[in-house]
């Protein structure tokens, strides 16, 4: 009785297929890892932007009330309010401008608008660029008409620290899974290779 013809694959061809499968598997895992990292970074930035803008809107609402009030000590109240904003842990600097962009009030952590911007972006002498760490948020103050502009410089690490720790733990877990998957793939490849050699020897013994 004739046995069905089976394609014979050389050991070299088997090795090439196994190597190709391993490379594809690694590429897929790397793409998944990069996707997770990018998604985590986008989520962090969205959380920071949303939270910072919410604080900015609350600060603008308070300044709006003071700007439109008819109190005699309006300027003192404005400066006091801005100083209180500047006392908040995550707010690095506070600047209040008029409708033309002229600085009216600033928090106690900022001497002038020019020096603070130069310091923030490392343009001043002996100053490092901290624009990635301290992010400025600017919004107009408007009631029935434009009243001015408020700029809050916010420390990003204050908001994203807890999320960053969680993302780091996820990345570490993924790396461990990556190593484990590579080890399992290696052991599986050796097992299949040994099994194929044994089958090849049995066929020749017959």
JSON list of C-alpha atoms in Angstrom, two decimals:
[
{"chain": "A", "resi": 1, "resn": "UNK", "atom": "CA", "xyz": [0.00, 0.00, 0.00]},
{"chain": "A", "resi": 2, "resn": "UNK", "atom": "CA", "xyz": [1.41, 3.30, -1.06]},
{"chain": "A", "resi": 3, "resn": "UNK", "atom": "CA", "xyz": [1.86, 5.84, 1.71]},
{"chain": "A", "resi": 4, "resn": "UNK", "atom": "CA", "xyz": [0.76, 9.42, 1.06]},
{"chain": "A", "resi": 5, "resn": "UNK", "atom": "CA", "xyz": [3.51, 11.67, -0.08]},
{"chain": "A", "resi": 6, "resn": "UNK", "atom": "CA", "xyz": [4.45, 14.14, 2.67]},
{"chain": "A", "resi": 7, "resn": "UNK", "atom": "CA", "xyz": [6.52, 17.24, 2.03]},
{"chain": "A", "resi": 8, "resn": "UNK", "atom": "CA", "xyz": [9.92, 16.93, 3.64]},
{"chain": "A", "resi": 9, "resn": "UNK", "atom": "CA", "xyz": [11.17, 20.05, 5.36]},
{"chain": "A", "resi": 10, "resn": "UNK", "atom": "CA", "xyz": [14.89, 20.38, 5.93]},
{"chain": "A", "resi": 11, "resn": "UNK", "atom": "CA", "xyz": [16.14, 21.20, 9.43]},
{"chain": "A", "resi": 12, "resn": "UNK", "atom": "CA", "xyz": [17.47, 24.52, 8.10]},
{"chain": "A", "resi": 13, "resn": "UNK", "atom": "CA", "xyz": [14.05, 25.43, 6.72]},
{"chain": "A", "resi": 14, "resn": "UNK", "atom": "CA", "xyz": [12.47, 24.54, 10.07]},
{"chain": "A", "resi": 15, "resn": "UNK", "atom": "CA", "xyz": [14.95, 26.76, 11.86]},
{"chain": "A", "resi": 16, "resn": "UNK", "atom": "CA", "xyz": [14.18, 29.65, 9.51]},
{"chain": "A", "resi": 17, "resn": "UNK", "atom": "CA", "xyz": [10.44, 29.25, 10.10]},
{"chain": "A", "resi": 18, "resn": "UNK", "atom": "CA", "xyz": [10.93, 29.12, 13.84]},
{"chain": "A", "resi": 19, "resn": "UNK", "atom": "CA", "xyz": [13.16, 32.20, 13.79]},
{"chain": "A", "resi": 20, "resn": "UNK", "atom": "CA", "xyz": [10.67, 34.06, 11.60]},
{"chain": "A", "resi": 21, "resn": "UNK", "atom": "CA", "xyz": [7.83, 33.18, 13.96]},
{"chain": "A", "resi": 22, "resn": "UNK", "atom": "CA", "xyz": [9.86, 34.35, 16.96]},
{"chain": "A", "resi": 23, "resn": "UNK", "atom": "CA", "xyz": [10.70, 37.67, 15.25]},
{"chain": "A", "resi": 24, "resn": "UNK", "atom": "CA", "xyz": [7.04, 38.27, 14.36]},
{"chain": "A", "resi": 25, "resn": "UNK", "atom": "CA", "xyz": [6.01, 37.44, 17.91]},
{"chain": "A", "resi": 26, "resn": "UNK", "atom": "CA", "xyz": [8.56, 39.90, 19.35]},
{"chain": "A", "resi": 27, "resn": "UNK", "atom": "CA", "xyz": [7.46, 42.63, 16.93]},
{"chain": "A", "resi": 28, "resn": "UNK", "atom": "CA", "xyz": [3.82, 42.16, 17.95]},
{"chain": "A", "resi": 29, "resn": "UNK", "atom": "CA", "xyz": [4.73, 42.35, 21.65]},
{"chain": "A", "resi": 30, "resn": "UNK", "atom": "CA", "xyz": [6.87, 45.46, 21.10]},
{"chain": "A", "resi": 31, "resn": "UNK", "atom": "CA", "xyz": [4.03, 47.17, 19.23]},
{"chain": "A", "resi": 32, "resn": "UNK", "atom": "CA", "xyz": [1.64, 46.33, 22.05]},
{"chain": "A", "resi": 33, "resn": "UNK", "atom": "CA", "xyz": [4.10, 47.72, 24.57]},
{"chain": "A", "resi": 34, "resn": "UNK", "atom": "CA", "xyz": [4.59, 50.95, 22.61]},
{"chain": "A", "resi": 35, "resn": "UNK", "atom": "CA", "xyz": [0.82, 51.30, 22.25]},
{"chain": "A", "resi": 36, "resn": "UNK", "atom": "CA", "xyz": [0.37, 50.96, 26.01]},
{"chain": "A", "resi": 37, "resn": "UNK", "atom": "CA", "xyz": [3.12, 53.51, 26.72]},
{"chain": "A", "resi": 38, "resn": "UNK", "atom": "CA", "xyz": [1.69, 56.04, 24.26]},
{"chain": "A", "resi": 39, "resn": "UNK", "atom": "CA", "xyz": [-1.84, 55.54, 25.56]},
{"chain": "A", "resi": 40, "resn": "UNK", "atom": "CA", "xyz": [-0.68, 56.01, 29.15]},
{"chain": "A", "resi": 41, "resn": "UNK", "atom": "CA", "xyz": [1.15, 59.20, 28.22]},
{"chain": "A", "resi": 42, "resn": "UNK", "atom": "CA", "xyz": [-1.91, 60.58, 26.44]},
{"chain": "A", "resi": 43, "resn": "UNK", "atom": "CA", "xyz": [-4.11, 59.73, 29.44]},
{"chain": "A", "resi": 44, "resn": "UNK", "atom": "CA", "xyz": [-1.70, 61.48, 31.81]},
{"chain": "A", "resi": 45, "resn": "UNK", "atom": "CA", "xyz": [-1.61, 64.63, 29.68]},
{"chain": "A", "resi": 46, "resn": "UNK", "atom": "CA", "xyz": [-5.38, 64.70, 29.29]},
{"chain": "A", "resi": 47, "resn": "UNK", "atom": "CA", "xyz": [-5.85, 64.34, 33.05]},
{"chain": "A", "resi": 48, "resn": "UNK", "atom": "CA", "xyz": [-3.34, 67.11, 33.74]},
{"chain": "A", "resi": 49, "resn": "UNK", "atom": "CA", "xyz": [-4.87, 69.49, 31.17]},
{"chain": "A", "resi": 50, "resn": "UNK", "atom": "CA", "xyz": [-8.41, 68.91, 32.40]},
{"chain": "A", "resi": 51, "resn": "UNK", "atom": "CA", "xyz": [-7.57, 69.32, 36.10]},
{"chain": "A", "resi": 52, "resn": "UNK", "atom": "CA", "xyz": [-5.41, 72.39, 35.48]},
{"chain": "A", "resi": 53, "resn": "UNK", "atom": "CA", "xyz": [-8.10, 74.08, 33.40]},
{"chain": "A", "resi": 54, "resn": "UNK", "atom": "CA", "xyz": [-10.67, 73.40, 36.11]},
{"chain": "A", "resi": 55, "resn": "UNK", "atom": "CA", "xyz": [-8.48, 75.15, 38.68]},
{"chain": "A", "resi": 56, "resn": "UNK", "atom": "CA", "xyz": [-7.89, 77.98, 36.22]},
{"chain": "A", "resi": 57, "resn": "UNK", "atom": "CA", "xyz": [-11.64, 78.48, 35.74]},
{"chain": "A", "resi": 58, "resn": "UNK", "atom": "CA", "xyz": [-12.20, 78.54, 39.50]},
{"chain": "A", "resi": 59, "resn": "UNK", "atom": "CA", "xyz": [-9.46, 81.14, 39.94]},
{"chain": "A", "resi": 60, "resn": "UNK", "atom": "CA", "xyz": [-10.91, 83.25, 37.12]},
{"chain": "A", "resi": 61, "resn": "UNK", "atom": "CA", "xyz": [-14.36, 83.16, 38.73]},
{"chain": "A", "resi": 62, "resn": "UNK", "atom": "CA", "xyz": [-12.91, 84.57, 41.97]},
{"chain": "A", "resi": 63, "resn": "UNK", "atom": "CA", "xyz": [-10.91, 87.29, 40.19]},
{"chain": "A", "resi": 64, "resn": "UNK", "atom": "CA", "xyz": [-13.94, 88.20, 38.08]},
{"chain": "A", "resi": 65, "resn": "UNK", "atom": "CA", "xyz": [-15.92, 88.96, 41.23]},
{"chain": "A", "resi": 66, "resn": "UNK", "atom": "CA", "xyz": [-13.12, 91.12, 42.63]},
{"chain": "A", "resi": 67, "resn": "UNK", "atom": "CA", "xyz": [-12.53, 93.00, 39.38]},
{"chain": "A", "resi": 68, "resn": "UNK", "atom": "CA", "xyz": [-16.21, 93.93, 39.02]},
{"chain": "A", "resi": 69, "resn": "UNK", "atom": "CA", "xyz": [-16.66, 94.82, 42.69]},
{"chain": "A", "resi": 70, "resn": "UNK", "atom": "CA", "xyz": [-16.91, 98.43, 43.86]},
{"chain": "A", "resi": 71, "resn": "UNK", "atom": "CA", "xyz": [-14.86, 98.01, 47.01]},
{"chain": "A", "resi": 72, "resn": "UNK", "atom": "CA", "xyz": [-12.39, 100.75, 47.84]},
{"chain": "A", "resi": 73, "resn": "UNK", "atom": "CA", "xyz": [-9.63, 98.28, 48.64]},
{"chain": "A", "resi": 74, "resn": "UNK", "atom": "CA", "xyz": [-10.13, 96.27, 45.43]},
{"chain": "A", "resi": 75, "resn": "UNK", "atom": "CA", "xyz": [-6.42, 96.16, 44.59]},
{"chain": "A", "resi": 76, "resn": "UNK", "atom": "CA", "xyz": [-5.50, 94.89, 48.04]},
{"chain": "A", "resi": 77, "resn": "UNK", "atom": "CA", "xyz": [-8.14, 92.17, 47.82]},
{"chain": "A", "resi": 78, "resn": "UNK", "atom": "CA", "xyz": [-6.90, 91.16, 44.37]},
{"chain": "A", "resi": 79, "resn": "UNK", "atom": "CA", "xyz": [-3.31, 90.92, 45.57]},
{"chain": "A", "resi": 80, "resn": "UNK", "atom": "CA", "xyz": [-4.38, 88.97, 48.64]},
{"chain": "A", "resi": 81, "resn": "UNK", "atom": "CA", "xyz": [-6.41, 86.57, 46.51]},
{"chain": "A", "resi": 82, "resn": "UNK", "atom": "CA", "xyz": [-3.55, 86.05, 44.06]},
{"chain": "A", "resi": 83, "resn": "UNK", "atom": "CA", "xyz": [-1.15, 85.39, 46.93]},
{"chain": "A", "resi": 84, "resn": "UNK", "atom": "CA", "xyz": [-3.53, 82.75, 48.28]},
{"chain": "A", "resi": 85, "resn": "UNK", "atom": "CA", "xyz": [-3.62, 81.12, 44.87]},
{"chain": "A", "resi": 86, "resn": "UNK", "atom": "CA", "xyz": [0.16, 81.14, 44.83]},
{"chain": "A", "resi": 87, "resn": "UNK", "atom": "CA", "xyz": [0.21, 79.40, 48.23]},
{"chain": "A", "resi": 88, "resn": "UNK", "atom": "CA", "xyz": [-1.39, 76.31, 46.70]},
{"chain": "A", "resi": 89, "resn": "UNK", "atom": "CA", "xyz": [1.19, 73.53, 46.41]},
{"chain": "A", "resi": 90, "resn": "UNK", "atom": "CA", "xyz": [0.88, 72.84, 42.70]},
{"chain": "A", "resi": 91, "resn": "UNK", "atom": "CA", "xyz": [0.66, 76.50, 41.55]},
{"chain": "A", "resi": 92, "resn": "UNK", "atom": "CA", "xyz": [4.15, 77.79, 40.85]},
{"chain": "A", "resi": 93, "resn": "UNK", "atom": "CA", "xyz": [3.29, 81.32, 39.67]},
{"chain": "A", "resi": 94, "resn": "UNK", "atom": "CA", "xyz": [0.24, 83.55, 39.23]},
{"chain": "A", "resi": 95, "resn": "UNK", "atom": "CA", "xyz": [0.04, 86.53, 36.87]},
{"chain": "A", "resi": 96, "resn": "UNK", "atom": "CA", "xyz": [-2.88, 88.88, 36.23]},
{"chain": "A", "resi": 97, "resn": "UNK", "atom": "CA", "xyz": [-2.80, 91.06, 33.11]},
{"chain": "A", "resi": 98, "resn": "UNK", "atom": "CA", "xyz": [-5.04, 93.84, 31.84]},
{"chain": "A", "resi": 99, "resn": "UNK", "atom": "CA", "xyz": [-6.75, 93.77, 28.45]},
{"chain": "A", "resi": 100, "resn": "UNK", "atom": "CA", "xyz": [-3.59, 94.99, 26.69]},
{"chain": "A", "resi": 101, "resn": "UNK", "atom": "CA", "xyz": [-1.38, 92.31, 28.25]},
{"chain": "A", "resi": 102, "resn": "UNK", "atom": "CA", "xyz": [0.20, 94.65, 30.82]},
{"chain": "A", "resi": 103, "resn": "UNK", "atom": "CA", "xyz": [1.03, 92.93, 34.11]},
{"chain": "A", "resi": 104, "resn": "UNK", "atom": "CA", "xyz": [-1.19, 94.18, 36.95]},
{"chain": "A", "resi": 105, "resn": "UNK", "atom": "CA", "xyz": [-0.57, 91.71, 39.77]},
{"chain": "A", "resi": 106, "resn": "UNK", "atom": "CA", "xyz": [1.65, 88.71, 40.33]},
{"chain": "A", "resi": 107, "resn": "UNK", "atom": "CA", "xyz": [2.06, 86.15, 43.06]},
{"chain": "A", "resi": 108, "resn": "UNK", "atom": "CA", "xyz": [4.86, 86.40, 45.58]},
{"chain": "A", "resi": 109, "resn": "UNK", "atom": "CA", "xyz": [6.87, 83.76, 43.69]},
{"chain": "A", "resi": 110, "resn": "UNK", "atom": "CA", "xyz": [7.23, 85.93, 40.58]},
{"chain": "A", "resi": 111, "resn": "UNK", "atom": "CA", "xyz": [9.08, 89.25, 40.46]},
{"chain": "A", "resi": 112, "resn": "UNK", "atom": "CA", "xyz": [8.01, 90.21, 36.94]},
{"chain": "A", "resi": 113, "resn": "UNK", "atom": "CA", "xyz": [6.42, 88.58, 33.92]},
{"chain": "A", "resi": 114, "resn": "UNK", "atom": "CA", "xyz": [9.55, 88.80, 31.78]},
{"chain": "A", "resi": 115, "resn": "UNK", "atom": "CA", "xyz": [11.89, 87.26, 34.32]},
{"chain": "A", "resi": 116, "resn": "UNK", "atom": "CA", "xyz": [9.46, 84.43, 35.14]},
{"chain": "A", "resi": 117, "resn": "UNK", "atom": "CA", "xyz": [8.98, 83.43, 31.49]},
{"chain": "A", "resi": 118, "resn": "UNK", "atom": "CA", "xyz": [12.70, 83.60, 30.81]},
{"chain": "A", "resi": 119, "resn": "UNK", "atom": "CA", "xyz": [13.43, 81.53, 33.90]},
{"chain": "A", "resi": 120, "resn": "UNK", "atom": "CA", "xyz": [10.76, 78.99, 33.00]},
{"chain": "A", "resi": 121, "resn": "UNK", "atom": "CA", "xyz": [12.15, 78.33, 29.52]},
{"chain": "A", "resi": 122, "resn": "UNK", "atom": "CA", "xyz": [15.80, 78.55, 30.57]},
{"chain": "A", "resi": 123, "resn": "UNK", "atom": "CA", "xyz": [16.42, 81.81, 28.70]},
{"chain": "A", "resi": 124, "resn": "UNK", "atom": "CA", "xyz": [17.84, 83.60, 31.73]},
{"chain": "A", "resi": 125, "resn": "UNK", "atom": "CA", "xyz": [21.47, 83.22, 32.70]},
{"chain": "A", "resi": 126, "resn": "UNK", "atom": "CA", "xyz": [22.24, 80.15, 34.80]},
{"chain": "A", "resi": 127, "resn": "UNK", "atom": "CA", "xyz": [18.63, 78.91, 34.51]},
{"chain": "A", "resi": 128, "resn": "UNK", "atom": "CA", "xyz": [17.53, 75.48, 33.31]},
{"chain": "A", "resi": 129, "resn": "UNK", "atom": "CA", "xyz": [14.57, 74.88, 31.01]},
{"chain": "A", "resi": 130, "resn": "UNK", "atom": "CA", "xyz": [11.70, 73.72, 33.25]},
{"chain": "A", "resi": 131, "resn": "UNK", "atom": "CA", "xyz": [8.87, 74.15, 30.75]},
{"chain": "A", "resi": 132, "resn": "UNK", "atom": "CA", "xyz": [8.15, 70.39, 30.86]},
{"chain": "A", "resi": 133, "resn": "UNK", "atom": "CA", "xyz": [7.81, 70.49, 34.63]},
{"chain": "A", "resi": 134, "resn": "UNK", "atom": "CA", "xyz": [5.99, 73.79, 35.07]},
{"chain": "A", "resi": 135, "resn": "UNK", "atom": "CA", "xyz": [3.23, 74.36, 32.50]},
{"chain": "A", "resi": 136, "resn": "UNK", "atom": "CA", "xyz": [1.63, 77.80, 31.99]},
{"chain": "A", "resi": 137, "resn": "UNK", "atom": "CA", "xyz": [-2.14, 78.04, 31.46]},
{"chain": "A", "resi": 138, "resn": "UNK", "atom": "CA", "xyz": [-3.56, 81.34, 30.19]},
{"chain": "A", "resi": 139, "resn": "UNK", "atom": "CA", "xyz": [-7.22, 82.28, 29.87]},
{"chain": "A", "resi": 140, "resn": "UNK", "atom": "CA", "xyz": [-9.13, 85.49, 29.40]},
{"chain": "A", "resi": 141, "resn": "UNK", "atom": "CA", "xyz": [-11.29, 86.98, 32.14]},
{"chain": "A", "resi": 142, "resn": "UNK", "atom": "CA", "xyz": [-14.56, 88.02, 30.57]},
{"chain": "A", "resi": 143, "resn": "UNK", "atom": "CA", "xyz": [-17.88, 89.14, 31.94]},
{"chain": "A", "resi": 144, "resn": "UNK", "atom": "CA", "xyz": [-19.92, 91.32, 29.62]},
{"chain": "A", "resi": 145, "resn": "UNK", "atom": "CA", "xyz": [-16.60, 92.51, 28.24]},
{"chain": "A", "resi": 146, "resn": "UNK", "atom": "CA", "xyz": [-12.96, 91.52, 28.36]},
{"chain": "A", "resi": 147, "resn": "UNK", "atom": "CA", "xyz": [-11.50, 92.31, 31.79]},
{"chain": "A", "resi": 148, "resn": "UNK", "atom": "CA", "xyz": [-8.01, 90.87, 31.45]},
{"chain": "A", "resi": 149, "resn": "UNK", "atom": "CA", "xyz": [-6.05, 87.64, 31.43]},
{"chain": "A", "resi": 150, "resn": "UNK", "atom": "CA", "xyz": [-4.93, 85.20, 34.10]},
{"chain": "A", "resi": 151, "resn": "UNK", "atom": "CA", "xyz": [-1.89, 82.94, 33.82]},
{"chain": "A", "resi": 152, "resn": "UNK", "atom": "CA", "xyz": [-1.28, 80.07, 36.20]},
{"chain": "A", "resi": 153, "resn": "UNK", "atom": "CA", "xyz": [2.00, 78.16, 36.03]},
{"chain": "A", "resi": 154, "resn": "UNK", "atom": "CA", "xyz": [1.28, 74.69, 37.40]},
{"chain": "A", "resi": 155, "resn": "UNK", "atom": "CA", "xyz": [3.65, 71.95, 38.50]},
{"chain": "A", "resi": 156, "resn": "UNK", "atom": "CA", "xyz": [2.81, 68.93, 36.38]},
{"chain": "A", "resi": 157, "resn": "UNK", "atom": "CA", "xyz": [4.38, 66.27, 38.61]},
{"chain": "A", "resi": 158, "resn": "UNK", "atom": "CA", "xyz": [1.92, 67.10, 41.40]},
{"chain": "A", "resi": 159, "resn": "UNK", "atom": "CA", "xyz": [-1.00, 65.79, 39.33]},
{"chain": "A", "resi": 160, "resn": "UNK", "atom": "CA", "xyz": [0.58, 62.93, 37.43]},
{"chain": "A", "resi": 161, "resn": "UNK", "atom": "CA", "xyz": [2.72, 61.39, 40.19]},
{"chain": "A", "resi": 162, "resn": "UNK", "atom": "CA", "xyz": [0.13, 58.82, 41.27]},
{"chain": "A", "resi": 163, "resn": "UNK", "atom": "CA", "xyz": [-0.84, 58.00, 37.67]},
{"chain": "A", "resi": 164, "resn": "UNK", "atom": "CA", "xyz": [2.82, 57.74, 36.67]},
{"chain": "A", "resi": 165, "resn": "UNK", "atom": "CA", "xyz": [3.48, 55.26, 39.48]},
{"chain": "A", "resi": 166, "resn": "UNK", "atom": "CA", "xyz": [0.56, 53.12, 38.31]},
{"chain": "A", "resi": 167, "resn": "UNK", "atom": "CA", "xyz": [1.79, 53.25, 34.71]},
{"chain": "A", "resi": 168, "resn": "UNK", "atom": "CA", "xyz": [5.30, 52.27, 35.78]},
{"chain": "A", "resi": 169, "resn": "UNK", "atom": "CA", "xyz": [3.89, 49.24, 37.59]},
{"chain": "A", "resi": 170, "resn": "UNK", "atom": "CA", "xyz": [1.91, 48.27, 34.48]},
{"chain": "A", "resi": 171, "resn": "UNK", "atom": "CA", "xyz": [5.00, 48.62, 32.28]},
{"chain": "A", "resi": 172, "resn": "UNK", "atom": "CA", "xyz": [7.04, 46.49, 34.68]},
{"chain": "A", "resi": 173, "resn": "UNK", "atom": "CA", "xyz": [4.34, 43.80, 34.62]},
{"chain": "A", "resi": 174, "resn": "UNK", "atom": "CA", "xyz": [4.27, 43.90, 30.83]},
{"chain": "A", "resi": 175, "resn": "UNK", "atom": "CA", "xyz": [8.05, 43.53, 30.65]},
{"chain": "A", "resi": 176, "resn": "UNK", "atom": "CA", "xyz": [7.86, 40.49, 32.91]},
{"chain": "A", "resi": 177, "resn": "UNK", "atom": "CA", "xyz": [5.14, 39.04, 30.68]},
{"chain": "A", "resi": 178, "resn": "UNK", "atom": "CA", "xyz": [7.34, 39.77, 27.67]},
{"chain": "A", "resi": 179, "resn": "UNK", "atom": "CA", "xyz": [10.29, 37.90, 29.22]},
{"chain": "A", "resi": 180, "resn": "UNK", "atom": "CA", "xyz": [8.05, 35.01, 30.28]},
{"chain": "A", "resi": 181, "resn": "UNK", "atom": "CA", "xyz": [6.50, 34.78, 26.81]},
{"chain": "A", "resi": 182, "resn": "UNK", "atom": "CA", "xyz": [9.97, 34.72, 25.24]},
{"chain": "A", "resi": 183, "resn": "UNK", "atom": "CA", "xyz": [11.07, 31.97, 27.62]},
{"chain": "A", "resi": 184, "resn": "UNK", "atom": "CA", "xyz": [7.95, 29.90, 26.92]},
{"chain": "A", "resi": 185, "resn": "UNK", "atom": "CA", "xyz": [8.42, 30.40, 23.18]},
{"chain": "A", "resi": 186, "resn": "UNK", "atom": "CA", "xyz": [12.05, 29.28, 23.44]},
{"chain": "A", "resi": 187, "resn": "UNK", "atom": "CA", "xyz": [11.16, 26.16, 25.43]},
{"chain": "A", "resi": 188, "resn": "UNK", "atom": "CA", "xyz": [8.28, 25.39, 23.09]},
{"chain": "A", "resi": 189, "resn": "UNK", "atom": "CA", "xyz": [10.50, 25.78, 20.06]},
{"chain": "A", "resi": 190, "resn": "UNK", "atom": "CA", "xyz": [13.10, 23.41, 21.49]},
{"chain": "A", "resi": 191, "resn": "UNK", "atom": "CA", "xyz": [10.40, 20.89, 22.38]},
{"chain": "A", "resi": 192, "resn": "UNK", "atom": "CA", "xyz": [8.90, 20.97, 18.91]},
{"chain": "A", "resi": 193, "resn": "UNK", "atom": "CA", "xyz": [12.33, 20.75, 17.35]},
{"chain": "A", "resi": 194, "resn": "UNK", "atom": "CA", "xyz": [13.23, 17.70, 19.47]},
{"chain": "A", "resi": 195, "resn": "UNK", "atom": "CA", "xyz": [9.87, 16.14, 18.67]},
{"chain": "A", "resi": 196, "resn": "UNK", "atom": "CA", "xyz": [10.39, 16.64, 14.94]},
{"chain": "A", "resi": 197, "resn": "UNK", "atom": "CA", "xyz": [13.88, 15.07, 15.10]},
{"chain": "A", "resi": 198, "resn": "UNK", "atom": "CA", "xyz": [12.51, 12.05, 16.96]},
{"chain": "A", "resi": 199, "resn": "UNK", "atom": "CA", "xyz": [9.77, 11.66, 14.37]},
{"chain": "A", "resi": 200, "resn": "UNK", "atom": "CA", "xyz": [12.34, 11.91, 11.62]},
{"chain": "A", "resi": 201, "resn": "UNK", "atom": "CA", "xyz": [14.46, 9.14, 13.21]},
{"chain": "A", "resi": 202, "resn": "UNK", "atom": "CA", "xyz": [11.42, 6.87, 13.69]},
{"chain": "A", "resi": 203, "resn": "UNK", "atom": "CA", "xyz": [10.49, 7.20, 10.04]},
{"chain": "A", "resi": 204, "resn": "UNK", "atom": "CA", "xyz": [14.00, 6.23, 8.98]},
{"chain": "A", "resi": 205, "resn": "UNK", "atom": "CA", "xyz": [14.08, 3.24, 11.35]},
{"chain": "A", "resi": 206, "resn": "UNK", "atom": "CA", "xyz": [11.01, 1.87, 9.69]}
]
